[in-house]
PDB file of C-alpha atoms in Angstrom:
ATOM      1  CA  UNK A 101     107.945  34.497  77.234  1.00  0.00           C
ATOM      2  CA  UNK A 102     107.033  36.089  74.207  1.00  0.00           C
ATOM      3  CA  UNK A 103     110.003  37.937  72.130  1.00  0.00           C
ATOM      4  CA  UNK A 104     111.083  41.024  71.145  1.00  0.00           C
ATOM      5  CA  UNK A 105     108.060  42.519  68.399  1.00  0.00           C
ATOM      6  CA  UNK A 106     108.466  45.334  66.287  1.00  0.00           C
ATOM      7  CA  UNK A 107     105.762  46.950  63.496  1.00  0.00           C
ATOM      8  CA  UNK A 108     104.978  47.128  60.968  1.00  0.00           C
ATOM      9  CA  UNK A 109     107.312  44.321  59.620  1.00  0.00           C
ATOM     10  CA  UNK A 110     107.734  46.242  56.254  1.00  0.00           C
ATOM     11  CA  UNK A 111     107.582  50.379  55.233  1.00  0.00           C
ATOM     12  CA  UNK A 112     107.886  52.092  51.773  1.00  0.00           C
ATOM     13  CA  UNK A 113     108.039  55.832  51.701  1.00  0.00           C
ATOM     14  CA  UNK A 114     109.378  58.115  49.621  1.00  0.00           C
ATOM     15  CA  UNK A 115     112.244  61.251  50.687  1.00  0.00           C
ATOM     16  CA  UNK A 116     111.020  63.690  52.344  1.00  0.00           C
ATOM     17  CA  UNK A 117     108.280  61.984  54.789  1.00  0.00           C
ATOM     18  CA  UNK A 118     108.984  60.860  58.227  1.00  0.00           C
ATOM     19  CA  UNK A 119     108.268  57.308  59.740  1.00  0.00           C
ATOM     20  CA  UNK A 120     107.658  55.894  63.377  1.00  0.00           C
ATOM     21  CA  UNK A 121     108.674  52.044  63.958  1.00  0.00           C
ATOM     22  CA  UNK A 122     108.060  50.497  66.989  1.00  0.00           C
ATOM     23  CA  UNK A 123     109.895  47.858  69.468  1.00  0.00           C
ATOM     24  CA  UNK A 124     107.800  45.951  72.006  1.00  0.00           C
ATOM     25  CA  UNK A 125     110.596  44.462  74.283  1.00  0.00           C
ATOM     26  CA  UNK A 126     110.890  41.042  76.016  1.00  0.00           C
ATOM     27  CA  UNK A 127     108.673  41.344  79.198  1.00  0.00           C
ATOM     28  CA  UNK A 128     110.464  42.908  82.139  1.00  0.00           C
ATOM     29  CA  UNK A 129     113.449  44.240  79.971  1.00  0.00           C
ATOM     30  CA  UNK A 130     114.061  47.199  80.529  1.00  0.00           C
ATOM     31  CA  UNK A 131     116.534  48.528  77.987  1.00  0.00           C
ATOM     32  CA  UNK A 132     116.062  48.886  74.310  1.00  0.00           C
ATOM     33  CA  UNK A 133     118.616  49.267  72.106  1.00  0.00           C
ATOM     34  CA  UNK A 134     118.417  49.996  67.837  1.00  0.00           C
ATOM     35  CA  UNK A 135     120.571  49.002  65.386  1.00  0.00           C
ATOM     36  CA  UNK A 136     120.384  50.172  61.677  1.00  0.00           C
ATOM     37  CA  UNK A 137     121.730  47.217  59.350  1.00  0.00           C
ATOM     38  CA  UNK A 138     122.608  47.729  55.597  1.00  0.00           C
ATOM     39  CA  UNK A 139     124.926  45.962  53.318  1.00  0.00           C
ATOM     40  CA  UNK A 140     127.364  48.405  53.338  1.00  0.00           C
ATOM     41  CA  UNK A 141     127.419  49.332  56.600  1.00  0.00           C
ATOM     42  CA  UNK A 142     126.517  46.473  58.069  1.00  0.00           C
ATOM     43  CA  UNK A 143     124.945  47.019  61.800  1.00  0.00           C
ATOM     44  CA  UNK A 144     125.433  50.395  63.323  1.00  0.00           C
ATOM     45  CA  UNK A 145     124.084  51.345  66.701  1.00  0.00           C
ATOM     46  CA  UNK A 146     121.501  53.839  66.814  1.00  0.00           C
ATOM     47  CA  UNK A 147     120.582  54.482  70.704  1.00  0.00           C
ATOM     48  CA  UNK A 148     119.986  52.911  73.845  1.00  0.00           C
ATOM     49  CA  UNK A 149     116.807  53.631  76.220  1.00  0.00           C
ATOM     50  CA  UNK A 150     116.848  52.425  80.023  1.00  0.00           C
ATOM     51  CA  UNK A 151     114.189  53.724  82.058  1.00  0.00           C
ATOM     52  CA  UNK A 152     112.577  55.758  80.030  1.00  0.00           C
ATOM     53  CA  UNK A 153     116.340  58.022  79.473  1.00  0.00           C
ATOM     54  CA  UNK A 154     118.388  57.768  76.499  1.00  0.00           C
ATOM     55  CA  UNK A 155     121.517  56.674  77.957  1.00  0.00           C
ATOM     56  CA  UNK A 156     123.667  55.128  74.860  1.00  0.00           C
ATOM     57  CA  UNK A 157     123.794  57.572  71.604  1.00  0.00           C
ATOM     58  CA  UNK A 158     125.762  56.363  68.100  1.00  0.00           C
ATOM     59  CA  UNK A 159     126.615  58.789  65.399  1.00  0.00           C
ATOM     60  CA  UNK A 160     123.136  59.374  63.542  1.00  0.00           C
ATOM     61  CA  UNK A 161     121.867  62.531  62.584  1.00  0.00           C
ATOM     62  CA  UNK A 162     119.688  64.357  64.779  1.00  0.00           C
ATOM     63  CA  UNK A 163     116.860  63.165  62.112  1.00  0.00           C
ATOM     64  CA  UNK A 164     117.283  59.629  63.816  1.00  0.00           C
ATOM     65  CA  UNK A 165     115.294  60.117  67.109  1.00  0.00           C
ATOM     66  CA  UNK A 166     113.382  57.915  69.972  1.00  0.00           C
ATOM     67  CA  UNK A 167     111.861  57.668  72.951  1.00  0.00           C
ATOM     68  CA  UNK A 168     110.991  55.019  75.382  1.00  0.00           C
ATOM     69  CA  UNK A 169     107.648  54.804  77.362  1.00  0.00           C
ATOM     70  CA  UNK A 170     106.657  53.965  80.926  1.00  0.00           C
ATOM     71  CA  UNK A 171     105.636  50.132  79.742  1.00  0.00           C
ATOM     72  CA  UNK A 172     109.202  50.037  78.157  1.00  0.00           C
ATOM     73  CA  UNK A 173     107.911  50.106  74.490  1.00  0.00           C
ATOM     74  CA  UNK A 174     110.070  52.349  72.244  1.00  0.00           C
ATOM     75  CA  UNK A 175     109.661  54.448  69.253  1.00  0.00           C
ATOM     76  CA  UNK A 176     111.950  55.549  66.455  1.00  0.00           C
ATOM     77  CA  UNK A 177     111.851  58.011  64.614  1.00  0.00           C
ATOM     78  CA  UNK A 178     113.290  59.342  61.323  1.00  0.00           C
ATOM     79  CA  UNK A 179     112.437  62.507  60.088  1.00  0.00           C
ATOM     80  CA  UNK A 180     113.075  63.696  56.285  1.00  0.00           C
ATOM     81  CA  UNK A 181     113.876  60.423  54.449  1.00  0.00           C
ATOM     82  CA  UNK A 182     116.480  60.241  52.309  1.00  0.00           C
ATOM     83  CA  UNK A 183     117.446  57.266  50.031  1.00  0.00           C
ATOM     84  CA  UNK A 184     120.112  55.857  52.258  1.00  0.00           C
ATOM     85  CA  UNK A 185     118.131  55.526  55.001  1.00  0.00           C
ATOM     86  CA  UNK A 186     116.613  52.026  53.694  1.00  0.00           C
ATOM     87  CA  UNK A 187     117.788  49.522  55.624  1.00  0.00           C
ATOM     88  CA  UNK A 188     116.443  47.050  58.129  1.00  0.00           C
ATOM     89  CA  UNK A 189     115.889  48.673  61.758  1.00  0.00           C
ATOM     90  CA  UNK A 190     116.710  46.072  64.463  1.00  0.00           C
ATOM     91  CA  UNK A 191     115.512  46.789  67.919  1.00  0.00           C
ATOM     92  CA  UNK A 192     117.033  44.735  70.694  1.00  0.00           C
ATOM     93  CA  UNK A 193     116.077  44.088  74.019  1.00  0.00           C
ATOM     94  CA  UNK A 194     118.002  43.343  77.781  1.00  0.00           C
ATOM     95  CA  UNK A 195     116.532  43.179  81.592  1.00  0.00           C
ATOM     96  CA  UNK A 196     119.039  46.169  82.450  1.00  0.00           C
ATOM     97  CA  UNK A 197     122.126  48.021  80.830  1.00  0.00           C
ATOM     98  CA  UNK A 198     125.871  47.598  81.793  1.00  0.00           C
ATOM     99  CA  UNK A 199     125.400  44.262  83.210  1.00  0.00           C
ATOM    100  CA  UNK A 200     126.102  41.010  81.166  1.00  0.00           C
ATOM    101  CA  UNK A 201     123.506  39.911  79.432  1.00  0.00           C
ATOM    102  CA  UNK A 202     123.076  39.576  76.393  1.00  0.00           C
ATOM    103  CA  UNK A 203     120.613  41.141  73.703  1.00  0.00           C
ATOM    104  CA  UNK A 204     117.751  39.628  72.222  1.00  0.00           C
ATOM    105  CA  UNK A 205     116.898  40.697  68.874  1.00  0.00           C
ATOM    106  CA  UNK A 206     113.435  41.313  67.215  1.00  0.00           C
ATOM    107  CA  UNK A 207     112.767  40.500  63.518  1.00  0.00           C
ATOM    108  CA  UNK A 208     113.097  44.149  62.295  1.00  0.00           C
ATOM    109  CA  UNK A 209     111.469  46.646  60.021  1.00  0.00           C
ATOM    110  CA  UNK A 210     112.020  46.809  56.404  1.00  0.00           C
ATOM    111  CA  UNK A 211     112.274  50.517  55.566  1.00  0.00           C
ATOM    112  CA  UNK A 212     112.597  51.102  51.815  1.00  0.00           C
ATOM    113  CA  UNK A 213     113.042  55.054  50.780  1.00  0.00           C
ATOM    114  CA  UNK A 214     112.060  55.693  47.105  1.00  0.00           C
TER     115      UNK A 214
ATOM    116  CA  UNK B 150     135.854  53.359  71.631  1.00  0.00           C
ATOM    117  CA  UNK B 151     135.317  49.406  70.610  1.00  0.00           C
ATOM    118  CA  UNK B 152     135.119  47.559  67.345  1.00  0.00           C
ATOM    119  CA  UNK B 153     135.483  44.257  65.665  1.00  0.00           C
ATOM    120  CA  UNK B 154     136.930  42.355  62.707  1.00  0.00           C
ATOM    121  CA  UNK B 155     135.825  39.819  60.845  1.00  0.00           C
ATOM    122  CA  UNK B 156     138.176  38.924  58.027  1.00  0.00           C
ATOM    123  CA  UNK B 157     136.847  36.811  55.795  1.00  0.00           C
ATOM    124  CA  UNK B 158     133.654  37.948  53.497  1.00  0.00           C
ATOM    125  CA  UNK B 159     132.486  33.918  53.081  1.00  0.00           C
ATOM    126  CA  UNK B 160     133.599  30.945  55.015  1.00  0.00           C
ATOM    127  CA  UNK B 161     132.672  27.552  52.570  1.00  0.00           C
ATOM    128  CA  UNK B 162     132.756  24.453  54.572  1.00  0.00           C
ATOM    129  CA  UNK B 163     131.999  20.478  53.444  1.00  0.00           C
ATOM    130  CA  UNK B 164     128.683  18.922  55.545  1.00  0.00           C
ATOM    131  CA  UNK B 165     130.245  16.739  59.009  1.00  0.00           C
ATOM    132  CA  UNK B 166     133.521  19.119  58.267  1.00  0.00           C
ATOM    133  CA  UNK B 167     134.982  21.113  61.301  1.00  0.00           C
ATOM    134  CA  UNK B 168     133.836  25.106  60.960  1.00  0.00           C
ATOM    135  CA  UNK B 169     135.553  28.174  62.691  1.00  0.00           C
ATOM    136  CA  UNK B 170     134.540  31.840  62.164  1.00  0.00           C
ATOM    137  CA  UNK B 171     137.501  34.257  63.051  1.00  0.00           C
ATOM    138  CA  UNK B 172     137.350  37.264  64.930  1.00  0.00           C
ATOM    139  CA  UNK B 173     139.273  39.588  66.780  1.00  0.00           C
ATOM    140  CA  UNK B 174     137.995  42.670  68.726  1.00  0.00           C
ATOM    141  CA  UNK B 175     139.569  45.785  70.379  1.00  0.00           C
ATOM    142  CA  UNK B 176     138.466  47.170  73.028  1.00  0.00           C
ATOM    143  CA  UNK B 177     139.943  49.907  75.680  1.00  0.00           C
ATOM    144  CA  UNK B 178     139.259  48.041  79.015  1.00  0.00           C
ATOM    145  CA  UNK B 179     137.948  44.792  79.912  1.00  0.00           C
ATOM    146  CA  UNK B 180     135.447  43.204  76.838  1.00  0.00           C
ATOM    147  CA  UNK B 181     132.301  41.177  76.887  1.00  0.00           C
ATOM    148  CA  UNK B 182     132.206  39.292  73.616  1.00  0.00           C
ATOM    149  CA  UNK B 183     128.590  37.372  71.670  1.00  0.00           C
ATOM    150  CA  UNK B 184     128.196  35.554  68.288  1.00  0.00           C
ATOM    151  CA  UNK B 185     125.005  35.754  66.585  1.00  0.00           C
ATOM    152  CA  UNK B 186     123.280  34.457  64.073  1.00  0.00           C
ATOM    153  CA  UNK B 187     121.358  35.613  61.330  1.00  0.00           C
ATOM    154  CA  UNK B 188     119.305  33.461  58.724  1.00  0.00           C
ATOM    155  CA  UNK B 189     117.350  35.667  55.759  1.00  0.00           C
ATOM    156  CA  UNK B 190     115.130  37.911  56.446  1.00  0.00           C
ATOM    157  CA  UNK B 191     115.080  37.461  60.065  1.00  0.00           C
ATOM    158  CA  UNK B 192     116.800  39.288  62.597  1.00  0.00           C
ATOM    159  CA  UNK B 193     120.229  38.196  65.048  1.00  0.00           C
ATOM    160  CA  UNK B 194     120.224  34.786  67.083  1.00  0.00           C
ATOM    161  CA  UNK B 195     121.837  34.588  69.988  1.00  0.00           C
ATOM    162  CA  UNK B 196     124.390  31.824  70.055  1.00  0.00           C
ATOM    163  CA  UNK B 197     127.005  32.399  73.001  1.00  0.00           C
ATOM    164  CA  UNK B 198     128.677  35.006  74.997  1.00  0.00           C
ATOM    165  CA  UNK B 199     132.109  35.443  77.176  1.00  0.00           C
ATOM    166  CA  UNK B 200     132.105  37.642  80.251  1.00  0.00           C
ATOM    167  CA  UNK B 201     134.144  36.375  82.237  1.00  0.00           C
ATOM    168  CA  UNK B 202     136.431  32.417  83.672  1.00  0.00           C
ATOM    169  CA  UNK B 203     136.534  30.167  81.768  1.00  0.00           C
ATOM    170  CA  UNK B 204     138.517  30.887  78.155  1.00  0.00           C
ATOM    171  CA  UNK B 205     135.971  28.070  76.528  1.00  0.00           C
ATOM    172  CA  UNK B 206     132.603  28.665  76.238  1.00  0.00           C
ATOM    173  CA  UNK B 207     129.837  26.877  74.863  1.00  0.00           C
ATOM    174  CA  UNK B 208     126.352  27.715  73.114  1.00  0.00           C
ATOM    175  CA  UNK B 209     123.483  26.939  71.346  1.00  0.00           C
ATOM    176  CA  UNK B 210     122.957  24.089  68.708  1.00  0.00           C
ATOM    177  CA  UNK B 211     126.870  22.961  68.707  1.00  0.00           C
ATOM    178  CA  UNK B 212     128.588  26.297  68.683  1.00  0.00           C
ATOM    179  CA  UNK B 213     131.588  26.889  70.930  1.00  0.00           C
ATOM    180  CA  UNK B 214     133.992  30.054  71.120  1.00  0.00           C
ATOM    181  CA  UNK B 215     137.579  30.473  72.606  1.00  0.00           C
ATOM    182  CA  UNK B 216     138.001  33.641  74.248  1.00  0.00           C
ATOM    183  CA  UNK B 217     142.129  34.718  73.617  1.00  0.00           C
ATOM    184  CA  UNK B 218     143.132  37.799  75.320  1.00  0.00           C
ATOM    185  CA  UNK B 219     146.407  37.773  74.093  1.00  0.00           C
ATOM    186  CA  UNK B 220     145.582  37.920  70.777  1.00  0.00           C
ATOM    187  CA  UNK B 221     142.697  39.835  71.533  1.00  0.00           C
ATOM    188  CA  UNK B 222     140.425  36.949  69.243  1.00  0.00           C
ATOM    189  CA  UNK B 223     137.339  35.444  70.028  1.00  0.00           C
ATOM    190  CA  UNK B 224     137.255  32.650  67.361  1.00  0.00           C
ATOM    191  CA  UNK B 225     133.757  31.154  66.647  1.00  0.00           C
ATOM    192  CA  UNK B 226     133.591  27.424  66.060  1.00  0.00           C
ATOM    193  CA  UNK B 227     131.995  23.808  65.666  1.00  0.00           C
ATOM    194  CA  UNK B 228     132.806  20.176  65.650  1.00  0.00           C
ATOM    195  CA  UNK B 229     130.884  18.781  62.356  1.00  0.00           C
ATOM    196  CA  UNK B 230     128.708  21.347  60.609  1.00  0.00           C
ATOM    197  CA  UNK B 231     125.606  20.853  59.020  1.00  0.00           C
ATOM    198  CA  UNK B 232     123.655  22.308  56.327  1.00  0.00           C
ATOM    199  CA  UNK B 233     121.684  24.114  58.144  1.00  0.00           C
ATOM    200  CA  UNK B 234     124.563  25.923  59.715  1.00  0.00           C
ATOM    201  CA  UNK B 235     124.424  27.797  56.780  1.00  0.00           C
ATOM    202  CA  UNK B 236     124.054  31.529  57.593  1.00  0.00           C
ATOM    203  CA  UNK B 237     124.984  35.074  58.158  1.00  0.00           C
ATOM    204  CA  UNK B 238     127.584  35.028  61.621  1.00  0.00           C
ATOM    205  CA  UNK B 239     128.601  38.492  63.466  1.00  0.00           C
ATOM    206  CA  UNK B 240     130.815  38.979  66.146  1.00  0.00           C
ATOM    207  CA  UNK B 241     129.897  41.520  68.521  1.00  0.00           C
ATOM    208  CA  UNK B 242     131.538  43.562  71.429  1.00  0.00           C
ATOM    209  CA  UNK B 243     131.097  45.856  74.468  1.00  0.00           C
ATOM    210  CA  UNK B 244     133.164  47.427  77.099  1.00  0.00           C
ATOM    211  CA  UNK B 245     132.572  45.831  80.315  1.00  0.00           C
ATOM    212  CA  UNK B 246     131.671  49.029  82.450  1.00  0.00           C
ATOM    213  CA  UNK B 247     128.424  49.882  84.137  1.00  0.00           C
ATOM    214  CA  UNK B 248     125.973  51.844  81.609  1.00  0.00           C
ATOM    215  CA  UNK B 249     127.298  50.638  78.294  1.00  0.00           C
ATOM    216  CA  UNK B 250     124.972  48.380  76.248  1.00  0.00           C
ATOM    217  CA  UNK B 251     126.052  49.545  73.087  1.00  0.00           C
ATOM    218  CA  UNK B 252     127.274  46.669  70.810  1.00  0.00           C
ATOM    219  CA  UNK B 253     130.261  47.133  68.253  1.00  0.00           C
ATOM    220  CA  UNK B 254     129.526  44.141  65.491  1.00  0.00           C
ATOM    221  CA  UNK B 255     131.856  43.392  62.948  1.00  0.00           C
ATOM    222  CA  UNK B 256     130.652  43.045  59.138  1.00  0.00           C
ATOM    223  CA  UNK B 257     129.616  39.526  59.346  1.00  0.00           C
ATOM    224  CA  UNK B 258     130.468  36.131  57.633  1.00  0.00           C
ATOM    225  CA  UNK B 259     128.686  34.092  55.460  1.00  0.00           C
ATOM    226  CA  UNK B 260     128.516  30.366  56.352  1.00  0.00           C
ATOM    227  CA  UNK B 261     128.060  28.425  53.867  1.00  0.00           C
ATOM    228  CA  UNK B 262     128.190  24.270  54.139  1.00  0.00           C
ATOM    229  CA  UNK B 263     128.203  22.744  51.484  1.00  0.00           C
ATOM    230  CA  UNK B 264     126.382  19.081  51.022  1.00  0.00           C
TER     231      UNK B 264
END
């Protein structure tokens, strides 16, 4: 099976714009999660999508936004870039939510904010 | 709410040397507890996991964890390490309830094994 994907691999923008990443999940998952990982932060959850419903929500700004589609493919979004939003975007995949299984991870997007 | 601690920043271990990675978590109800693994400029690894029986589990390429509930620790470890051992290590944990898939990591530990 092919792994988690997400594009582009690497972003530059500058404050101000917005940007769209996307997560291609492990085929037949269907729960995506996204993690924002920086080195002083380290790896903060963003939100969870099963079934096309946000379901898990961490303490972003409503500028941090996503959505999930039919095929199970998700979107991010971040509206209004600021500096401290560069970080790498992780997007993580699972066949279903609350159950044990574990995550698998794609390689992440780059975001840098100038 | 649930979260993790990693103490140490760096771990430095000698080649064919024993390695452990410490961790404790907290959680309010039952936890499920993972290691991963991160090299540079990649993203996590899955090594191993503990849901549930036995208090020893084993993973990929070596790695084994012991799941304490007393002291609430889920230590990460392995045998004889190697070079290429050498990496970025998080602990990560969830509440065990239907719904949640939200992972709590702690800040991470660099590996590094020295030849």
């Amino acid at each position: 099976k092919a792994g988690v994907t997400q594009t582009p691999r690497y972003l530059i923008k500058t404050r101000g714009q917005q940007v769209t990443l996307s997560c291609s999940p492990i085929s037949g998952h269907r729960s995506v999660s996204w993690y924002q990982q920086t080195p002083g932060q380290g790896l903060q959850f963003l939100f969870e999508y099963f079934s096309e419903t946000q379901r898990n929500k961490g303490n972003f700004p409503g500028r941090f936004s996503g959505r999930q589609f039919s095929n199970s493919r998700s979107e991010m979004n971040v509206s209004t870039l600021e500096l401290g939003d560069s970080a790498l975007y992780l997007c993580a995949s699972s066949p279903g939510g609350g159950d044990h299984n574990e995550q698998f991870f794609g390689p992440g997007t780059r975001l840098t904010v100038l | 709410a649930q979260s993790v601690a990693q103490p140490e920043d760096q771990v430095n271990v000698a080649e064919g040397n024993p390695l452990t990675v410490k961790c404790t978590y907290s959680v309010s109800g039952n936890p499920y507890l993972f290691w991963y693994v991160q090299y540079p400029n990649r993203g996590l690894q899955f090594l191993l996991k503990y849901i549930t029986g036995d208090n020893l589990v084993k993973g990929s390429y070596g790695f084994e964890a012991e799941f304490n509930k007393s002291q609430t620790s889920f230590h990460l470890k392995k045998p004889s390490a190697l070079v290429s051992d050498s990496a970025l290590y998080f602990c990560a944990v969830r509440e065990s309830h239907y719904g949640n898939n939200r992972l709590a990591f702690g800040k991470g530990n660099q590996v590094v094994v020295i030849p």
